[in-house]
CSV table of N, CA and C in Angstrom, one decimal:
chain,number,residue,atom,x,y,z
A,277,VAL,N,-10.2,47.9,-23.1
A,277,VAL,CA,-8.8,47.7,-23.6
A,277,VAL,C,-8.7,48.4,-24.9
A,278,LYS,N,-7.6,49.2,-25.0
A,278,LYS,CA,-7.3,49.8,-26.3
A,278,LYS,C,-6.5,48.9,-27.2
A,279,VAL,N,-6.9,48.8,-28.5
A,279,VAL,CA,-6.2,48.0,-29.5
A,279,VAL,C,-5.1,48.9,-29.9
A,280,THR,N,-3.8,48.4,-29.8
A,280,THR,CA,-2.7,49.2,-30.2
A,280,THR,C,-2.1,48.8,-31.5
A,281,ALA,N,-2.3,47.5,-31.9
A,281,ALA,CA,-1.9,47.0,-33.2
A,281,ALA,C,-2.7,45.8,-33.6
A,282,VAL,N,-2.8,45.6,-34.9
A,282,VAL,CA,-3.5,44.4,-35.4
A,282,VAL,C,-2.7,43.9,-36.6
A,283,LYS,N,-2.4,42.6,-36.5
A,283,LYS,CA,-1.6,41.9,-37.6
A,283,LYS,C,-2.4,41.8,-38.8
A,284,GLN,N,-1.8,42.1,-39.9
A,284,GLN,CA,-2.5,41.9,-41.2
A,284,GLN,C,-2.8,40.5,-41.4
A,285,GLY,N,-4.1,40.2,-41.9
A,285,GLY,CA,-4.5,38.8,-42.1
A,285,GLY,C,-5.0,38.1,-40.9
A,286,SER,N,-4.9,38.7,-39.7
A,286,SER,CA,-5.3,38.0,-38.5
A,286,SER,C,-6.8,38.0,-38.4
A,287,PRO,N,-7.3,37.1,-37.5
A,287,PRO,CA,-8.8,37.1,-37.3
A,287,PRO,C,-9.3,38.4,-36.9
A,288,ALA,N,-8.6,39.2,-36.1
A,288,ALA,CA,-9.0,40.5,-35.6
A,288,ALA,C,-9.2,41.4,-36.8
A,289,GLN,N,-8.2,41.4,-37.7
A,289,GLN,CA,-8.2,42.3,-38.8
A,289,GLN,C,-9.3,41.9,-39.8
A,290,LYS,N,-9.5,40.6,-39.9
A,290,LYS,CA,-10.6,40.2,-40.8
A,290,LYS,C,-12.0,40.5,-40.2
A,291,ALA,N,-12.1,40.7,-38.9
A,291,ALA,CA,-13.4,41.1,-38.2
A,291,ALA,C,-13.6,42.6,-38.3
A,292,GLY,N,-12.6,43.3,-38.7
A,292,GLY,CA,-12.8,44.8,-38.8
A,292,GLY,C,-12.2,45.5,-37.6
A,293,ILE,N,-11.4,44.9,-36.8
A,293,ILE,CA,-10.8,45.5,-35.6
A,293,ILE,C,-9.5,46.2,-36.1
A,294,ALA,N,-9.4,47.5,-35.6
A,294,ALA,CA,-8.2,48.3,-36.0
A,294,ALA,C,-7.6,49.0,-34.8
A,295,ALA,N,-6.4,49.4,-34.9
A,295,ALA,CA,-5.7,50.1,-33.9
A,295,ALA,C,-6.5,51.3,-33.5
A,296,GLY,N,-6.5,51.6,-32.2
A,296,GLY,CA,-7.3,52.8,-31.7
A,296,GLY,C,-8.6,52.5,-31.2
A,297,LEU,N,-9.2,51.4,-31.6
A,297,LEU,CA,-10.5,51.0,-31.1
A,297,LEU,C,-10.4,50.5,-29.7
A,298,LEU,N,-11.5,50.6,-28.9
A,298,LEU,CA,-11.6,50.1,-27.6
A,298,LEU,C,-12.5,48.8,-27.5
A,299,ILE,N,-12.0,47.8,-26.8
A,299,ILE,CA,-12.8,46.6,-26.6
A,299,ILE,C,-13.5,46.7,-25.3
A,300,LEU,N,-14.8,46.7,-25.3
A,300,LEU,CA,-15.5,46.9,-24.0
A,300,LEU,C,-16.0,45.5,-23.4
A,301,LYS,N,-16.3,44.6,-24.3
A,301,LYS,CA,-16.8,43.3,-23.8
A,301,LYS,C,-16.3,42.2,-24.8
A,302,ALA,N,-16.1,41.0,-24.2
A,302,ALA,CA,-15.7,39.9,-25.0
A,302,ALA,C,-16.6,38.7,-24.5
A,303,ASN,N,-17.4,38.2,-25.5
A,303,ASN,CA,-18.3,37.1,-25.2
A,303,ASN,C,-19.3,37.5,-24.0
A,304,GLY,N,-19.7,38.7,-24.0
A,304,GLY,CA,-20.7,39.2,-23.1
A,304,GLY,C,-20.1,39.6,-21.7
A,305,LYS,N,-18.8,39.5,-21.5
A,305,LYS,CA,-18.2,39.9,-20.2
A,305,LYS,C,-17.4,41.1,-20.4
A,306,ALA,N,-17.5,42.0,-19.4
A,306,ALA,CA,-16.7,43.2,-19.4
A,306,ALA,C,-15.2,42.9,-19.5
A,307,VAL,N,-14.5,43.7,-20.3
A,307,VAL,CA,-13.0,43.6,-20.4
A,307,VAL,C,-12.4,44.8,-19.8
A,308,GLU,N,-11.7,44.6,-18.7
A,308,GLU,CA,-11.1,45.7,-17.9
A,308,GLU,C,-9.6,45.9,-18.3
A,309,ASN,N,-9.0,44.7,-18.7
A,309,ASN,CA,-7.6,44.8,-19.0
A,309,ASN,C,-7.2,43.6,-20.0
A,310,ALA,N,-5.9,43.6,-20.4
A,310,ALA,CA,-5.5,42.5,-21.3
A,310,ALA,C,-5.7,41.1,-20.8
A,311,LYS,N,-5.5,41.0,-19.5
A,311,LYS,CA,-5.7,39.7,-18.8
A,311,LYS,C,-7.1,39.2,-19.0
A,312,ASP,N,-8.1,40.1,-18.9
A,312,ASP,CA,-9.5,39.7,-19.1
A,312,ASP,C,-9.7,39.2,-20.5
A,313,LEU,N,-9.1,39.9,-21.5
A,313,LEU,CA,-9.3,39.6,-22.9
A,313,LEU,C,-8.6,38.2,-23.2
A,314,GLU,N,-7.5,38.0,-22.6
A,314,GLU,CA,-6.8,36.7,-22.8
A,314,GLU,C,-7.6,35.6,-22.2
A,315,GLN,N,-8.2,35.8,-21.1
A,315,GLN,CA,-9.1,34.8,-20.5
A,315,GLN,C,-10.3,34.5,-21.4
A,316,ALA,N,-10.9,35.5,-21.9
A,316,ALA,CA,-12.1,35.4,-22.8
A,316,ALA,C,-11.7,34.6,-24.0
A,317,GLU,N,-10.5,34.8,-24.5
A,317,GLU,CA,-10.0,34.1,-25.7
A,317,GLU,C,-9.8,32.6,-25.3
A,318,ARG,N,-9.3,32.3,-24.2
A,318,ARG,CA,-9.1,30.9,-23.8
A,318,ARG,C,-10.4,30.2,-23.6
A,319,ASP,N,-11.4,30.9,-23.1
A,319,ASP,CA,-12.8,30.3,-22.8
A,319,ASP,C,-13.7,30.4,-24.1
A,320,SER,N,-13.2,30.9,-25.2
A,320,SER,CA,-14.1,31.2,-26.3
A,320,SER,C,-14.5,30.0,-27.1
A,321,GLY,N,-13.8,28.9,-27.1
A,321,GLY,CA,-14.1,27.8,-28.0
A,321,GLY,C,-13.9,28.1,-29.5
A,322,GLY,N,-13.1,29.1,-29.8
A,322,GLY,CA,-12.7,29.3,-31.1
A,322,GLY,C,-13.4,30.5,-31.8
A,323,THR,N,-14.5,31.0,-31.2
A,323,THR,CA,-15.2,32.2,-31.7
A,323,THR,C,-15.3,33.2,-30.6
A,324,MET,N,-15.0,34.5,-30.9
A,324,MET,CA,-15.2,35.5,-30.0
A,324,MET,C,-16.1,36.6,-30.5
A,325,GLU,N,-17.0,37.1,-29.7
A,325,GLU,CA,-17.9,38.2,-30.0
A,325,GLU,C,-17.4,39.4,-29.2
A,326,LEU,N,-17.0,40.4,-29.8
A,326,LEU,CA,-16.5,41.6,-29.1
A,326,LEU,C,-17.4,42.8,-29.3
A,327,LEU,N,-17.6,43.5,-28.2
A,327,LEU,CA,-18.3,44.8,-28.3
A,327,LEU,C,-17.1,45.8,-28.3
A,328,ILE,N,-17.1,46.6,-29.4
A,328,ILE,CA,-16.0,47.6,-29.6
A,328,ILE,C,-16.6,49.0,-29.8
A,329,VAL,N,-15.8,50.0,-29.5
A,329,VAL,CA,-16.2,51.3,-29.7
A,329,VAL,C,-15.1,52.1,-30.3
A,330,ASP,N,-15.4,53.0,-31.2
A,330,ASP,CA,-14.5,53.9,-31.8
A,330,ASP,C,-14.5,55.2,-30.9
A,331,PRO,N,-13.4,55.5,-30.2
A,331,PRO,CA,-13.5,56.6,-29.3
A,331,PRO,C,-13.7,58.0,-30.0
A,332,LYS,N,-13.4,58.0,-31.3
A,332,LYS,CA,-13.5,59.3,-32.0
A,332,LYS,C,-15.0,59.6,-32.3
A,333,THR,N,-15.7,58.5,-32.7
A,333,THR,CA,-17.1,58.7,-33.1
A,333,THR,C,-18.1,58.3,-32.1
A,334,LYS,N,-17.6,57.6,-31.0
A,334,LYS,CA,-18.5,57.0,-30.0
A,334,LYS,C,-19.4,55.9,-30.5
A,335,ARG,N,-19.1,55.4,-31.7
A,335,ARG,CA,-20.0,54.4,-32.3
A,335,ARG,C,-19.6,53.0,-31.8
A,336,GLU,N,-20.6,52.3,-31.2
A,336,GLU,CA,-20.4,51.0,-30.7
A,336,GLU,C,-20.8,50.0,-31.8
A,337,ARG,N,-20.1,48.8,-31.9
A,337,ARG,CA,-20.6,47.7,-32.7
A,337,ARG,C,-20.1,46.4,-32.2
A,338,THR,N,-20.7,45.4,-32.6
A,338,THR,CA,-20.3,44.0,-32.2
A,338,THR,C,-19.7,43.3,-33.4
A,339,VAL,N,-18.6,42.7,-33.2
A,339,VAL,CA,-17.9,42.0,-34.3
A,339,VAL,C,-17.7,40.5,-33.8
A,340,ARG,N,-17.6,39.6,-34.7
A,340,ARG,CA,-17.3,38.2,-34.4
A,340,ARG,C,-16.0,37.9,-35.1
A,341,ALA,N,-15.1,37.2,-34.3
A,341,ALA,CA,-13.8,36.7,-34.9
A,341,ALA,C,-13.7,35.2,-34.6
A,342,THR,N,-13.4,34.5,-35.7
A,342,THR,CA,-13.1,33.1,-35.6
A,342,THR,C,-11.6,32.9,-35.4
A,343,LEU,N,-11.2,32.3,-34.3
A,343,LEU,CA,-9.8,32.2,-34.0
A,343,LEU,C,-9.2,31.0,-34.7
């Protein structure tokens, strides 16, 4: 899922997520679409671990966000 926008001061922004990045996994599960990401957020218990990649550099990293 491509990140299109991030609200300033949001948990995503604080975790280092920025527009243009791709979310590959959420809490260990593959993310194919926005619906998968929304379900992972509902199941998260307040903390999400996301595997993201910068498509420009191909660099993958894991970030944690407290919701």
